[in-house]
Tab-separated table of C-alpha atoms and ligand atoms in Angstrom:
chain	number	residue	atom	x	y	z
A	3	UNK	CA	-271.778	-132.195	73.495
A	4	UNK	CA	-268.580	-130.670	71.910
A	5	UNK	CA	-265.462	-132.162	73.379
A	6	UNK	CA	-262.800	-130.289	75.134
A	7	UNK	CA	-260.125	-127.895	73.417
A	8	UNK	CA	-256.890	-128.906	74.023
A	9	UNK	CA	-254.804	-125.650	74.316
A	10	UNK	CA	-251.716	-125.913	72.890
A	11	UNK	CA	-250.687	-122.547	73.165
A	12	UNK	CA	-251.265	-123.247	77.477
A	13	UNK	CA	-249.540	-126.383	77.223
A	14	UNK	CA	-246.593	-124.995	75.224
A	15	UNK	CA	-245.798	-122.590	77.534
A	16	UNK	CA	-246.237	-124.773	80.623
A	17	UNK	CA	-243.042	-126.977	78.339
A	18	UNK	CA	-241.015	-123.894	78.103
A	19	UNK	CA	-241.005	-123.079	81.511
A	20	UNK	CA	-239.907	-126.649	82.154
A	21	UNK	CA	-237.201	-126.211	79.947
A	22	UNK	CA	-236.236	-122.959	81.147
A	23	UNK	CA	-235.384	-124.884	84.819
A	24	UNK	CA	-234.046	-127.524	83.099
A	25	UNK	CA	-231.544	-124.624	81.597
A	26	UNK	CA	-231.188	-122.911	84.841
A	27	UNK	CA	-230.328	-126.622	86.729
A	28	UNK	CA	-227.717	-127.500	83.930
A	29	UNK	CA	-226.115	-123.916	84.770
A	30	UNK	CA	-226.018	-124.818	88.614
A	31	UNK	CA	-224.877	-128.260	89.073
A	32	UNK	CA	-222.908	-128.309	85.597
A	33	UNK	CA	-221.929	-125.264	84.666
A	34	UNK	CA	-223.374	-125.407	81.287
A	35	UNK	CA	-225.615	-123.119	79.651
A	36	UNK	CA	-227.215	-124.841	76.103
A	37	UNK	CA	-226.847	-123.323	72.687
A	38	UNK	CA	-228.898	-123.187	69.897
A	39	UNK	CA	-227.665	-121.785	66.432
A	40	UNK	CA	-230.275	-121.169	63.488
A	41	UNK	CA	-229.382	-120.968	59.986
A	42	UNK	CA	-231.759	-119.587	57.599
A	43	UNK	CA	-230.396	-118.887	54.161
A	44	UNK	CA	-232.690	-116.779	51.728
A	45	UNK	CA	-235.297	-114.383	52.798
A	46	UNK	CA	-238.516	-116.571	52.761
A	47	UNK	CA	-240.726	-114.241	54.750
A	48	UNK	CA	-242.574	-117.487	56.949
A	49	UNK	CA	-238.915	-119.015	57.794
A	50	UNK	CA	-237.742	-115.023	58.976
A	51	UNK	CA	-240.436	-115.440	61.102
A	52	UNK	CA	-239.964	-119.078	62.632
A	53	UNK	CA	-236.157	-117.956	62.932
A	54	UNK	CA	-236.626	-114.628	64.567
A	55	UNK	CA	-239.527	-116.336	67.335
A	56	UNK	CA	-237.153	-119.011	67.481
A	57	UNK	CA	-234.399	-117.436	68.729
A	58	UNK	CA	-236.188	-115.034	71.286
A	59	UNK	CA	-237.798	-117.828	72.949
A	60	UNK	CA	-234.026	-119.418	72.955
A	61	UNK	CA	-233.049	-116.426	75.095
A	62	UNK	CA	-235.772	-116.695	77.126
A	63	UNK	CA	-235.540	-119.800	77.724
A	64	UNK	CA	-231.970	-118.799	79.371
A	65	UNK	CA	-230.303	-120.544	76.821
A	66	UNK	CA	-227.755	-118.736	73.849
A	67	UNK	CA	-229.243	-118.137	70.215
A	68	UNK	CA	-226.709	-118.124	67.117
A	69	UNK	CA	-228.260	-116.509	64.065
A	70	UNK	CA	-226.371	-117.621	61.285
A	71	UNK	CA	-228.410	-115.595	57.986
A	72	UNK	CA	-226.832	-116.198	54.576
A	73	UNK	CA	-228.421	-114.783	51.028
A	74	UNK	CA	-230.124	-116.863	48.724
A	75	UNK	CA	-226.900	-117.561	47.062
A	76	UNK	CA	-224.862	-119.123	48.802
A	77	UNK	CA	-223.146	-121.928	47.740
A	78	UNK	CA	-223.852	-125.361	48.800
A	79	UNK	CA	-219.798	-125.580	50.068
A	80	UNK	CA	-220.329	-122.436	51.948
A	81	UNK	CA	-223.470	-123.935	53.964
A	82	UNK	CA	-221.654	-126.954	54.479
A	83	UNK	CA	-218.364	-125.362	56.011
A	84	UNK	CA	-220.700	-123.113	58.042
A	85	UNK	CA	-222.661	-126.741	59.695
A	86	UNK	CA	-219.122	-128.300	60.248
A	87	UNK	CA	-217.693	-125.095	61.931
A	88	UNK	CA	-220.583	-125.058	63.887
A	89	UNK	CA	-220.365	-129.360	64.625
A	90	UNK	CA	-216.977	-128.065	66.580
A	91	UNK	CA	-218.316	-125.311	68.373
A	92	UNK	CA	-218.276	-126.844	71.728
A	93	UNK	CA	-220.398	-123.418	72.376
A	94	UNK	CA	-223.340	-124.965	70.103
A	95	UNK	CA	-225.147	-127.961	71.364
A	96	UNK	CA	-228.316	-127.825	68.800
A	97	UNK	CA	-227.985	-126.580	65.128
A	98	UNK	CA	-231.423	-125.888	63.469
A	99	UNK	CA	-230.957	-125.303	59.282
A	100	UNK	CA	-234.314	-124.041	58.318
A	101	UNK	CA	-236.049	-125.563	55.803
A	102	UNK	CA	-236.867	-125.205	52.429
A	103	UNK	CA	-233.427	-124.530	51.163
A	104	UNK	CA	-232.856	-122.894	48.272
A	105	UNK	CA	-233.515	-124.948	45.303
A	106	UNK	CA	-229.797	-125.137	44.304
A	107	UNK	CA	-228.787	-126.620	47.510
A	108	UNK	CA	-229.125	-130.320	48.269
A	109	UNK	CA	-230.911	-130.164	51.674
A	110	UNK	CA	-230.271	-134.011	52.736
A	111	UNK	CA	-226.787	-133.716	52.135
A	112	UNK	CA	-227.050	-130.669	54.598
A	113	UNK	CA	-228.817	-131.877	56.959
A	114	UNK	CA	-226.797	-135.147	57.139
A	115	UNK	CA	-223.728	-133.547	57.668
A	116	UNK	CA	-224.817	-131.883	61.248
A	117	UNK	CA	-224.005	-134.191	64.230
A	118	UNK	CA	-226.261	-136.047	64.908
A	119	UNK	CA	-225.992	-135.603	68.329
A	120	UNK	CA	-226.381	-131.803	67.868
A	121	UNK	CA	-229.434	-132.516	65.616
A	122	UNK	CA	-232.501	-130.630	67.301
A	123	UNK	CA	-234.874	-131.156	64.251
A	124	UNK	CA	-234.088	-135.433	64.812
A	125	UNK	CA	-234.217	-135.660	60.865
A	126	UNK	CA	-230.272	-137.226	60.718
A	127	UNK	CA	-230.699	-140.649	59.395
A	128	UNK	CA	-229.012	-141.831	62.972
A	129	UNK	CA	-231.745	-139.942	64.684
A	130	UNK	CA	-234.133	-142.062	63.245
A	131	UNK	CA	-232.682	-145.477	63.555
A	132	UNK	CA	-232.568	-144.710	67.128
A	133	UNK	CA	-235.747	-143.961	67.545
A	134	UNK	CA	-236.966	-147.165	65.992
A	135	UNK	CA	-234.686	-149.449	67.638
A	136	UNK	CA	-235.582	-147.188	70.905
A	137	UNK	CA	-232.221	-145.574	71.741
A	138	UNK	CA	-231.950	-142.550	73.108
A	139	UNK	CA	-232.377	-139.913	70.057
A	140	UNK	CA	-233.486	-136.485	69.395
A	141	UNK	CA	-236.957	-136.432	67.812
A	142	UNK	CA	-238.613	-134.663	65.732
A	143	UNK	CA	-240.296	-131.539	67.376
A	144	UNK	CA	-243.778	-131.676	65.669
A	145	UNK	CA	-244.443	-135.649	66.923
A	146	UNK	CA	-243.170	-134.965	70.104
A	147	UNK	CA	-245.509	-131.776	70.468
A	148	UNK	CA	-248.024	-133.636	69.434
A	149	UNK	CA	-247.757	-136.963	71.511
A	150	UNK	CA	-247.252	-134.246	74.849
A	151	UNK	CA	-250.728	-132.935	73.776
A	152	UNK	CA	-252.690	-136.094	73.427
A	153	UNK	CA	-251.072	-137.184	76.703
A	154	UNK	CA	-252.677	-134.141	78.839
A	155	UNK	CA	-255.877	-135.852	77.402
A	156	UNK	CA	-255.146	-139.326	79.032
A	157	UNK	CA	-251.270	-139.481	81.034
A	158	UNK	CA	-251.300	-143.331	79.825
A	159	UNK	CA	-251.876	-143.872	76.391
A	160	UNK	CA	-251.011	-147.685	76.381
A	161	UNK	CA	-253.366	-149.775	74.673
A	162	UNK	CA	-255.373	-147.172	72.580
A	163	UNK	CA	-256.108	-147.729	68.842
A	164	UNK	CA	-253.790	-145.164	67.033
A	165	UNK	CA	-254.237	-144.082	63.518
A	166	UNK	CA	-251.977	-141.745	62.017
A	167	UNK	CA	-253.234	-140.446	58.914
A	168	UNK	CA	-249.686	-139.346	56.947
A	169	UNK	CA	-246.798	-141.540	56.623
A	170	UNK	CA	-244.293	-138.464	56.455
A	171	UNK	CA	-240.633	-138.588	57.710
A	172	UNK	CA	-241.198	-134.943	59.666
A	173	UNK	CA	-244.532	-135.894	60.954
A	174	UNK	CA	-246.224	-139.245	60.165
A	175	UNK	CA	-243.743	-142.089	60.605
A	176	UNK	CA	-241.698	-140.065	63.730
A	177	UNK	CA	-245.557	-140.073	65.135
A	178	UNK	CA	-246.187	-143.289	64.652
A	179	UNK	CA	-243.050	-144.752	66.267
A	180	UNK	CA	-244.006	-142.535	69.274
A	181	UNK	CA	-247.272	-144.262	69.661
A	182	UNK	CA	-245.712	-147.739	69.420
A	183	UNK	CA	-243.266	-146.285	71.951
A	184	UNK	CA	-246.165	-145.272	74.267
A	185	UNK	CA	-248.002	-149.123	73.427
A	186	UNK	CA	-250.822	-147.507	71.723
A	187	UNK	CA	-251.629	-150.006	68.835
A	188	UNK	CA	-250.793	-147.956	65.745
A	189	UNK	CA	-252.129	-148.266	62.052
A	190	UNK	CA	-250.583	-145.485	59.354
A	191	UNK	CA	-252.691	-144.784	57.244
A	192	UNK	CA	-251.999	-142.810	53.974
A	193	UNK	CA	-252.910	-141.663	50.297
A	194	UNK	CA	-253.349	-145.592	49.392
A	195	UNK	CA	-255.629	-146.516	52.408
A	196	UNK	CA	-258.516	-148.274	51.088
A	197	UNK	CA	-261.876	-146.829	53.355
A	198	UNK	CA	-259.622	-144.427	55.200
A	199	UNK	CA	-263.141	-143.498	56.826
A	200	UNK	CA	-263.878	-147.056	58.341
A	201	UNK	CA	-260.141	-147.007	58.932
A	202	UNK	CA	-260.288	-143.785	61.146
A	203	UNK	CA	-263.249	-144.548	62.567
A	204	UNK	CA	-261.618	-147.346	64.999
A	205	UNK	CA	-259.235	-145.216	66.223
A	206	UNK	CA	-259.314	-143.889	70.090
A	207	UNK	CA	-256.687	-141.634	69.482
A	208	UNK	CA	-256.264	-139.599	65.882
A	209	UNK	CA	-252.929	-137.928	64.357
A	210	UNK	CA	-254.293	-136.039	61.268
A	211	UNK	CA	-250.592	-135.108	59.237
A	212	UNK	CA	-252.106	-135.204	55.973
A	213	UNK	CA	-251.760	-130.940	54.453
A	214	UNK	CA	-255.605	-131.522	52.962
A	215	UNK	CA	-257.597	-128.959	54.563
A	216	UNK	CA	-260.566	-130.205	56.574
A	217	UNK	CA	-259.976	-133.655	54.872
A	218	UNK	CA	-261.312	-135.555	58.074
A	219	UNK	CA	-264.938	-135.461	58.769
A	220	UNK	CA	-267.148	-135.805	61.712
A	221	UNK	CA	-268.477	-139.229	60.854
A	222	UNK	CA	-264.801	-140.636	60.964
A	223	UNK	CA	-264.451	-140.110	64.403
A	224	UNK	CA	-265.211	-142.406	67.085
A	225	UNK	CA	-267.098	-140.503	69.842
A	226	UNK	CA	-265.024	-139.533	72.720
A	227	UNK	CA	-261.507	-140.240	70.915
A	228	UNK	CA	-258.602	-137.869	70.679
A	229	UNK	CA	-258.306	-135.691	67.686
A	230	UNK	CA	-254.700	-133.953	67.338
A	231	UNK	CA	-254.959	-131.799	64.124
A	232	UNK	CA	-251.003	-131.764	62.750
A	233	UNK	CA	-252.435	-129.716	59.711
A	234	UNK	CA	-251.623	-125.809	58.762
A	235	UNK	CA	-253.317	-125.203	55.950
A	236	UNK	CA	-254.146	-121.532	53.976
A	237	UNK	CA	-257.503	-121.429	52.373
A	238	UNK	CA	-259.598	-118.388	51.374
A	239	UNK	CA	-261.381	-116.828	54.161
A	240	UNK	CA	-264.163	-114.179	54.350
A	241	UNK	CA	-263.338	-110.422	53.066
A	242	UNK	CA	-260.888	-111.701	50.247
A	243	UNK	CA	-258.754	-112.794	53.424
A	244	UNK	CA	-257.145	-116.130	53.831
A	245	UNK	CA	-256.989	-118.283	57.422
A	246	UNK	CA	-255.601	-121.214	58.603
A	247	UNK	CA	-257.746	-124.721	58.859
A	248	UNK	CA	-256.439	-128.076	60.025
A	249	UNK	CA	-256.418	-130.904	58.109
A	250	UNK	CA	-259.916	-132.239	60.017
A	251	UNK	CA	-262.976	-130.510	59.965
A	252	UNK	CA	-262.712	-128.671	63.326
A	253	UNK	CA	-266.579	-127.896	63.749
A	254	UNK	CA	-267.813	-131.201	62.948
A	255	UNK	CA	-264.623	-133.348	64.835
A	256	UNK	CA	-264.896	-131.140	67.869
A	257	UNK	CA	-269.276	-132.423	68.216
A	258	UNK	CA	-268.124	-136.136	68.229
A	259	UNK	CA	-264.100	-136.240	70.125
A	260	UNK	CA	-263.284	-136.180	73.854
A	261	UNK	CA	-260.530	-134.125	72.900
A	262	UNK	CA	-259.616	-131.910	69.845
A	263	UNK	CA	-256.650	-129.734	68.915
A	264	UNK	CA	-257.479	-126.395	67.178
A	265	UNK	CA	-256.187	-124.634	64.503
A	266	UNK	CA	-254.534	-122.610	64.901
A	267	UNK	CA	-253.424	-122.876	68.298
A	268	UNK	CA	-252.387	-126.268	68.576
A	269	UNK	CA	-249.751	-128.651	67.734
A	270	UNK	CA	-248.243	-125.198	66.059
A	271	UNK	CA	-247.078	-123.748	69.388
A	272	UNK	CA	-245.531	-127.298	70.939
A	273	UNK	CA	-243.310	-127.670	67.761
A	274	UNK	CA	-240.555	-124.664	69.274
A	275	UNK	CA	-241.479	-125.410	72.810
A	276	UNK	CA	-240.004	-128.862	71.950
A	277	UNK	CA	-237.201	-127.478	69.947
A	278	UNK	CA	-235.826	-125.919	72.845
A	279	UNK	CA	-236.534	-129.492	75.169
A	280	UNK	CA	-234.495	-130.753	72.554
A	281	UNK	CA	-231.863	-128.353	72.627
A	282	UNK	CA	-231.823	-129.273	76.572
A	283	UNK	CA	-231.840	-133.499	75.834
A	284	UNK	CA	-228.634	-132.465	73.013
A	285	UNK	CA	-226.850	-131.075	75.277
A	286	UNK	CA	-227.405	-133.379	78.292
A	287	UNK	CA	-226.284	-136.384	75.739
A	288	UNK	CA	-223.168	-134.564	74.237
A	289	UNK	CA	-221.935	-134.406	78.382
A	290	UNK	CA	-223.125	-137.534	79.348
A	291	UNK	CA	-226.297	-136.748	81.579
A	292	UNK	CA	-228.661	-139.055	82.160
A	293	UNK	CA	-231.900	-137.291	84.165
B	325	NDP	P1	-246.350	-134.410	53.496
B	325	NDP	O1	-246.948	-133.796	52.300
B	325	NDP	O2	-244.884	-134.683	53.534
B	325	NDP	O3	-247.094	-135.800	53.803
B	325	NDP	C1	-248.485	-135.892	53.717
B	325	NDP	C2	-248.912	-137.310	53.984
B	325	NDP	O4	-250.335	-137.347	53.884
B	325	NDP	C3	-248.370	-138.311	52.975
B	325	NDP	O5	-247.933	-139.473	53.647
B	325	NDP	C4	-249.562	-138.612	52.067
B	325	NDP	O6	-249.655	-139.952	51.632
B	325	NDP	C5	-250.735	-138.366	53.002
B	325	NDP	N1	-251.907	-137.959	52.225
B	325	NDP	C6	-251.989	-136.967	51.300
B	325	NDP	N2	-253.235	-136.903	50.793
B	325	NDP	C7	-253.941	-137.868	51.406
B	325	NDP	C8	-255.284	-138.303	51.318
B	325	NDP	N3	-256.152	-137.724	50.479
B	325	NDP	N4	-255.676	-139.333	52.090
B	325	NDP	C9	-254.812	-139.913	52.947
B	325	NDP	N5	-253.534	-139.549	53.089
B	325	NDP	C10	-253.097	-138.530	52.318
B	325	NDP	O7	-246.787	-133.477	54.721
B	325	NDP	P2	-246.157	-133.283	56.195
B	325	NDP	O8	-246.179	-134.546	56.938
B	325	NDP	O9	-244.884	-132.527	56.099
B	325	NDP	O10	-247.228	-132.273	56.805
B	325	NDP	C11	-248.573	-132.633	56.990
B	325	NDP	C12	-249.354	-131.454	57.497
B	325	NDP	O11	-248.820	-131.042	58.748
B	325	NDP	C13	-249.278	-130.210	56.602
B	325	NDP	O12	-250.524	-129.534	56.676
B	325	NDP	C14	-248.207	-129.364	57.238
B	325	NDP	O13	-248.373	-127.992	56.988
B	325	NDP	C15	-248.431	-129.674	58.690
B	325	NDP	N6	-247.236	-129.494	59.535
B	325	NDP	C16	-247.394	-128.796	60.687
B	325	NDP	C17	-246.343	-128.593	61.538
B	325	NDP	C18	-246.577	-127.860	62.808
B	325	NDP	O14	-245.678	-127.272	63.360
B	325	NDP	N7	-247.772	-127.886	63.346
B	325	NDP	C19	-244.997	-129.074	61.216
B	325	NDP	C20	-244.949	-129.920	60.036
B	325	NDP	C21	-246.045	-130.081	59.208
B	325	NDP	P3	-248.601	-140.620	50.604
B	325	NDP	O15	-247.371	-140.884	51.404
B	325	NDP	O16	-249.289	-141.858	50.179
B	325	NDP	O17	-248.400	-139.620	49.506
């Protein structure tokens, strides 16, 4: 029996509309309406995309959207003056630099330099020490998607066998800490793991962040566990087309899991949704709100 689809594109939507009365009860009892400033520099035709959806869903969202968009050229000092002006802009409360950077440009010295309380993406080195040490942080949007998704499947994930497959610092290790957070036992497993099969095999809930298409098979999977698919991957389609697979094998994963993620239409929809939730959290922390 095929397990069920988990829809992220439902579930996504379900987090915006949270966030958009989070907005709306910020505005009544605060007087505060949350701002989110983009800054995409070049004209890489995916990130005009993500930037563009980005900032309508900000708006809808009732928040404000800042579109800061620089050419290819600019100067490393130039970005940098352009984070710190916005760092004082008691108007901006999240500040998003899409990535890849231009190649000239030294994007950890970027992305270091925005406050790290106004850091949406949760990539600031302080960001991720508070995580670990289980602060109060902004984390990374694609973990947190992804951890919301597996939790429709089961509200209480404490106690489940985790393996993360991908020991990233965008996806993989932000994941895992997540899990620990949520007492799921968690084993990362990576390009090294010896019998990554076996490995996989034991897990009750999956995190597949890996960018191998269809890498994870069927016969991995322990029947009825979780399967979230973190994976975009192009590959050649029929027609001379391409099309997007995860980084399991969906038709094969989906016969033996409770629960799988598609692709697309998966843990790609939750990572805005929880860019704007995080865009909510910054702005609750930089004026001291707790709920
Ligand atoms: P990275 O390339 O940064 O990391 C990949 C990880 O997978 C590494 O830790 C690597 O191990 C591990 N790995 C690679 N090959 C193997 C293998 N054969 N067996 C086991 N482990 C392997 O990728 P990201 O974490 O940035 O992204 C992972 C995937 O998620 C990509 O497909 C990406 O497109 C997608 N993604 C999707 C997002 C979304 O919004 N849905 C957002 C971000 C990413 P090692 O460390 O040993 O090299």
């Amino acid at each position: 029996m095929a397990g069920r689809v988990i829809d992220g594109k439902a579930i996504a939507a379900d987090v915006r509309k949270q966030v958009a009365s989070d907005v709306a009860a910020l505005k009544s009892a605060h007087g505060l309406t949350p701002g989110l400033a983009v800054v995409l520099v070049g004209e890489d035709p995916a990130s005009q995309v993500y930037v563009r959806n980005k900032g309508k869903q900000t708006i809808e969202c009732g928040m404000q959207s800042f579109e800061h968009r620089l050419p290819e050229e600019t100067s490393e000092a130039d970005i940098l003056a352009l984070v710190q002006q916005l760092n004082n802009d008691p108007a901006v409360n999240g500040i998003l630099v899409q990535l890849p950077l231009p190649k000239h440009v030294d994007s950890n010295k970027i992305l270091n330099t925005i406050l790290p309380d106004k850091d949406v993406d949760g990539f600031h080195p302080a960001n991720v020490g508070r995580l670990s040490i289980g602060e109060r942080a902004l984390v990374p949007c694609t973990p947190v998607g992804s951890v919301i998704l597996a939790k429709t499947v089961q509200e209480n994930l404490s106690g489940l066998n985790a393996v993360v497959i991908g020991r990233s610092n965008i996806v993989g290790k932000p994941v895992a800490q997540l899990l620990l957070k949520e007492n799921c036992t968690v084993t990362i497993a990576h390009s090294r793991t010896r019998n990554i099969g076996k490995v996989v095999k034991e897990a009750d809930l999956v995190i597949a962040a890996v960018g191998v298409p269809e890498m994870v098979r069927g016969n991995w999977i322990k029947p009825g566990a979780i399967v979230i698919d973190v994976g975009i991957n192009r590959v050649p389609g029929e027609n001379g087309k391409s099309k997007l697979v995860g980084d399991c094998n969906y038709e094969e994963c989906a016969r033996v899991a409770g629960a799988i993620t598609p692709v697309p239409g998966g843990v790609g929809p939750m990572t805005i949704a929880c860019l704007l939730k995080n865009t909510v959290e910054a702005t609750k922390m930089q004026n001291n709100i707790t709920s």
